[in-house]
């Protein structure tokens, strides 16, 4: 039957109706279900189903044993649905008894969501038993059957899931571009659609089909024809026969690759639709896997395959697409690649390939903010292992601006459009810098980090990245800030339409009172420079979460001594120039995202929740699903691809290399810095010419409580000491007569530094702002502690103050 591609006449309706009938016939001829075709891929259909059948008042339980189950959970949370999750390893099937126990412990659960065949590793979950446990408790079930329908028998006539979602390709062996939501008629009739503009209303689509035979969103006619034909072939072959065909291909492939790679799962757990193999050392990361994939393509062997770092495995999927005649060729290609070694089998790598191979993926972060490494180990090992070609273990300097764009043009376009990982231009991403970013994210317990040209650039980009793009945004900030940061907030940002409201860090409720619907962040320094006012990070983070406002903190003065991500701070900035470098030689800044704050659905963050014209109308939450390495942080992906790209505040590769060197000894140095600072504070406290000494280790009362809650005593209390001498003349005399110490406006050097803030770092702050009258009137102790007068001096202790002539 040939139809006009724009046709919506009787013939088209007939094909559509036949396609729907075939789907139900293959599912056991269920009479209580209906099929709703969806234009687009299976993931879009899954989003449409969840959007139509799960409201914000519901409480779903998502069963996860692979990346696709995790994706379901993320989508629900993105929509503001408070989902629970049951997590198992990707190599273990879901246990119906464990699911039943979870449902019993959580009687408020309304929906159960799971993946039937988790192709992360190719494991099949026991669908019927799980559905029975849910039905017994009146819980609705939504099942991702994308990779199982057509090769694993699912009989809805016996009472299957309430909603099953699948697509036209995979085991149906039809064309991509069409998906199906198969739902019970009862559920379709009762579904209440919440307005979500970016997904299709399944209920309205169903009603249109039932009443008129027409679709509200019609795909090209040839897609419907081809899908219908594929379903007819599947019906003729039979699901059992197709499963046996797939199993033979799978078993032959496993046998052919014996001795080269081993199946990840035991035979009784392995599905017929894909097979996962434990990755040998040659493909320990995405770069190594890409090399394997290019090698197969060079031999005209195109197979659907992906790498899963958590299980150190790669899967071969879409078994039905593998021709039996290919299997021997695949075995030969695999043996050539692994036994000859990736380097020799691929020939001389291109510049881009070498860069991709040079930066290895770090181990995935464990859940609940637990690191795979301690901080002391992460500074040496996270984010990079070795160069797979030369076996060099130090991160190389890729002193390079651009990268050869070889390969398929569609893939190149995907890299530029944030649909695939890759290196394009050093202003945006560089292999040396990427190793620094991943390493410091691990050190700081964040999901990811972004390296920029300086600490000032880090603060600027972190805040601007949250802006709405419209005049009227505001920040609620502590008044106790480094001088140039104060100027950035109160002058530069004001010129960009962002105002600043100050609040007292000793009274967290003043931050809460200052928040309104245009507040984009709370901001402060963990230990302020130079006043040493501690920031109650935990309390402010909680206030921020309550109102949907992220807490952004500058932790330049206390890396490792405080890890704000673990205390709830959404974003942490650093001047890596300071302690991370450690030698006063290199400028750099870091932005760390803790990965737990949700910007989604909030009106105050429109550029996170609607198309961003700064990058071709991209929706950043969707982009995370298309990239792996850069997909760990929505906020930093946006910052990288817009603000870093457009402002050019890029760090140089050599600077990143220098910071990596400094980072390796940071745990040792910070402990020594803090110990030395305490020695200096104790000496100054007893000196007859010193009026007052300010050091977090000496604080008492409420300040001490904040310090104890915020800083890690295993390291100490920071390395800065501020003190006051008798008068201005004494202050000037002290500064002008330092001998072994250096009068330098810097922080975190290996040398002991001394500075006079009022005449150096804080000259741009108006004098009346250095001693805010409101606070002076409110609290006398707060007043003198906040002064930056001509009598105040600050010492940043280096590593060996015992030899300093104080």
XYZ file of N, CA, C and O in Angstrom, residues 176-237:
248
model
N 13.451 3.801 13.584
C 13.357 4.685 14.756
C 12.372 5.811 14.464
O 12.002 6.050 13.318
N 11.959 6.505 15.526
C 11.098 7.664 15.333
C 9.670 7.460 15.768
O 8.844 8.360 15.661
N 9.351 6.264 16.271
C 7.993 5.995 16.719
C 8.070 5.192 18.006
O 8.905 4.296 18.136
N 7.216 5.538 18.958
C 7.189 4.813 20.230
C 5.740 4.570 20.620
O 4.820 5.108 20.008
N 5.552 3.752 21.653
C 4.204 3.355 22.043
C 4.056 3.402 23.555
O 4.927 2.922 24.289
N 2.956 3.974 23.994
C 2.536 3.874 25.388
C 1.337 2.937 25.412
O 0.278 3.255 24.852
N 1.516 1.758 25.987
C 0.428 0.790 26.102
C -0.084 0.879 27.527
O 0.639 0.568 28.481
N -1.325 1.340 27.699
C -1.853 1.602 29.036
C -3.236 1.004 29.185
O -3.978 0.832 28.208
N -3.595 0.698 30.422
C -4.943 0.196 30.696
C -5.943 1.303 30.393
O -5.687 2.487 30.653
N -7.070 0.900 29.870
C -8.102 1.886 29.538
C -8.594 2.614 30.787
O -8.886 3.812 30.747
N -8.638 1.915 31.886
C -9.063 2.550 33.145
C -8.141 3.706 33.507
O -8.585 4.784 33.890
N -6.835 3.459 33.377
C -5.864 4.500 33.716
C -5.944 5.658 32.731
O -5.847 6.828 33.115
N -6.143 5.350 31.443
C -6.248 6.410 30.441
C -7.459 7.296 30.690
O -7.409 8.507 30.506
N -8.514 6.708 31.140
C -9.729 7.483 31.387
C -9.614 8.360 32.623
O -10.206 9.436 32.683
N -8.832 7.916 33.590
C -8.742 8.647 34.853
C -7.524 9.563 34.934
O -7.369 10.302 35.908
N -6.649 9.491 33.953
C -5.403 10.269 34.025
C -5.701 11.759 34.112
O -6.572 12.276 33.426
N -4.977 12.425 34.984
C -5.087 13.887 35.122
C -3.776 14.489 34.667
O -2.726 14.256 35.265
N -3.839 15.285 33.614
C -2.626 15.832 33.022
C -2.250 17.145 33.693
O -3.063 18.057 33.794
N -1.062 17.218 34.206
C -0.531 18.494 34.673
C 0.106 19.211 33.501
O 0.676 18.568 32.613
N 0.036 20.535 33.448
C 0.625 21.249 32.297
C 2.139 21.150 32.281
O 2.819 21.676 33.145
N 2.662 20.392 31.335
C 4.111 20.291 31.133
C 4.343 20.460 29.652
O 4.152 19.525 28.873
N 4.736 21.618 29.258
C 4.703 21.998 27.851
C 5.634 21.173 26.980
O 5.434 21.090 25.782
N 6.656 20.535 27.571
C 7.646 19.866 26.742
C 7.380 18.374 26.569
O 8.218 17.654 26.040
N 6.236 17.885 27.028
C 5.887 16.490 26.792
C 4.479 16.396 26.229
O 3.673 17.306 26.372
N 4.193 15.290 25.594
C 2.908 15.085 24.951
C 1.892 14.530 25.941
O 2.215 13.712 26.784
N 0.658 14.997 25.839
C -0.422 14.515 26.685
C -0.931 13.190 26.118
O -1.620 13.153 25.100
N -0.611 12.088 26.765
C -0.985 10.763 26.271
C -2.508 10.599 26.237
O -3.070 10.035 25.295
N -3.191 11.109 27.268
C -4.639 10.938 27.347
C -5.341 11.597 26.165
O -6.218 11.004 25.530
N -4.981 12.842 25.869
C -5.609 13.539 24.750
C -5.273 12.867 23.425
O -6.097 12.794 22.524
N -4.053 12.364 23.312
C -3.664 11.635 22.105
C -4.540 10.386 21.935
O -5.034 10.087 20.846
N -4.775 9.686 23.030
C -5.602 8.479 22.997
C -7.044 8.795 22.617
O -7.643 8.133 21.772
N -7.597 9.847 23.234
C -8.979 10.217 22.925
C -9.151 10.584 21.464
O -10.147 10.231 20.823
N -8.158 11.278 20.914
C -8.213 11.652 19.499
C -8.206 10.417 18.613
O -8.972 10.316 17.643
N -7.385 9.436 18.967
C -7.321 8.198 18.189
C -8.620 7.398 18.309
O -9.131 6.861 17.332
N -9.145 7.317 19.520
C -10.354 6.534 19.738
C -11.555 7.136 19.003
O -12.404 6.420 18.487
N -11.629 8.469 18.965
C -12.805 9.125 18.408
C -12.730 9.306 16.893
O -13.728 9.180 16.188
N -11.537 9.631 16.392
C -11.423 9.992 14.977
C -10.454 9.121 14.199
O -10.426 9.173 12.959
N -9.631 8.350 14.894
C -8.611 7.573 14.208
C -7.406 8.395 13.798
O -6.480 7.899 13.157
N -7.392 9.677 14.181
C -6.295 10.571 13.813
C -5.407 10.865 15.015
O -5.855 10.818 16.163
N -4.171 11.223 14.710
C -3.211 11.573 15.749
C -3.158 13.074 15.921
O -3.336 13.817 14.965
N -2.887 13.500 17.119
C -2.662 14.927 17.323
C -1.275 15.327 16.808
O -1.037 16.453 16.469
N -0.343 14.371 16.791
C 1.011 14.646 16.305
C 1.412 13.469 15.425
O 1.790 12.404 15.910
N 1.292 13.645 14.107
C 1.458 12.535 13.176
C 2.887 12.467 12.653
O 3.404 13.454 12.141
N 3.537 11.300 12.733
C 4.875 11.146 12.168
C 4.778 10.980 10.654
O 3.680 10.824 10.113
N 5.888 10.986 9.955
C 5.846 10.712 8.518
C 5.158 9.367 8.247
O 5.362 8.382 8.961
N 4.359 9.332 7.212
C 3.570 8.142 6.917
C 4.446 6.919 6.690
O 4.085 5.796 7.071
N 5.603 7.109 6.056
C 6.440 5.949 5.771
C 6.963 5.304 7.059
O 7.239 4.107 7.087
N 7.077 6.073 8.137
C 7.482 5.490 9.419
C 6.385 4.580 9.949
O 6.640 3.467 10.439
N 5.126 5.024 9.835
C 4.004 4.207 10.283
C 3.910 2.938 9.440
O 3.708 1.829 9.957
N 4.062 3.089 8.126
C 4.017 1.923 7.249
C 5.113 0.919 7.593
O 4.867 -0.292 7.687
N 6.336 1.426 7.749
C 7.470 0.540 8.020
C 7.320 -0.145 9.371
O 7.654 -1.339 9.523
N 6.827 0.577 10.370
C 6.624 -0.024 11.695
C 5.562 -1.115 11.634
O 5.711 -2.194 12.229
N 4.476 -0.832 10.909
C 3.417 -1.830 10.759
C 3.951 -3.085 10.076
O 3.657 -4.213 10.485
N 4.763 -2.891 9.048
C 5.353 -4.036 8.350
C 6.257 -4.836 9.282
O 6.242 -6.079 9.273
N 7.045 -4.132 10.105
C 7.932 -4.814 11.047
C 7.128 -5.629 12.053
O 7.518 -6.746 12.429
N 5.988 -5.103 12.502
C 5.140 -5.828 13.432
C 4.513 -7.051 12.771
O 4.350 -8.106 13.413
N 4.171 -6.928 11.500
C 3.628 -8.084 10.766
C 4.677 -9.191 10.663
O 4.368 -10.368 10.831
N 5.919 -8.806 10.392
C 7.001 -9.798 10.303
C 7.212 -10.469 11.660
O 7.397 -11.687 11.755
N 7.194 -9.649 12.733
C 7.362 -10.192 14.079
C 6.237 -11.156 14.419
O 6.472 -12.238 14.987
N 4.997 -10.808 14.049
C 3.863 -11.699 14.315
C 4.029 -13.022 13.559
O 3.746 -14.100 14.092
N 4.514 -12.924 12.308
C 4.726 -14.138 11.531
C 5.843 -15.001 12.091
O 5.734 -16.239 12.122
N 6.907 -14.375 12.535
C 8.031 -15.131 13.088
C 7.699 -15.671 14.470
O 8.076 -16.797 14.808
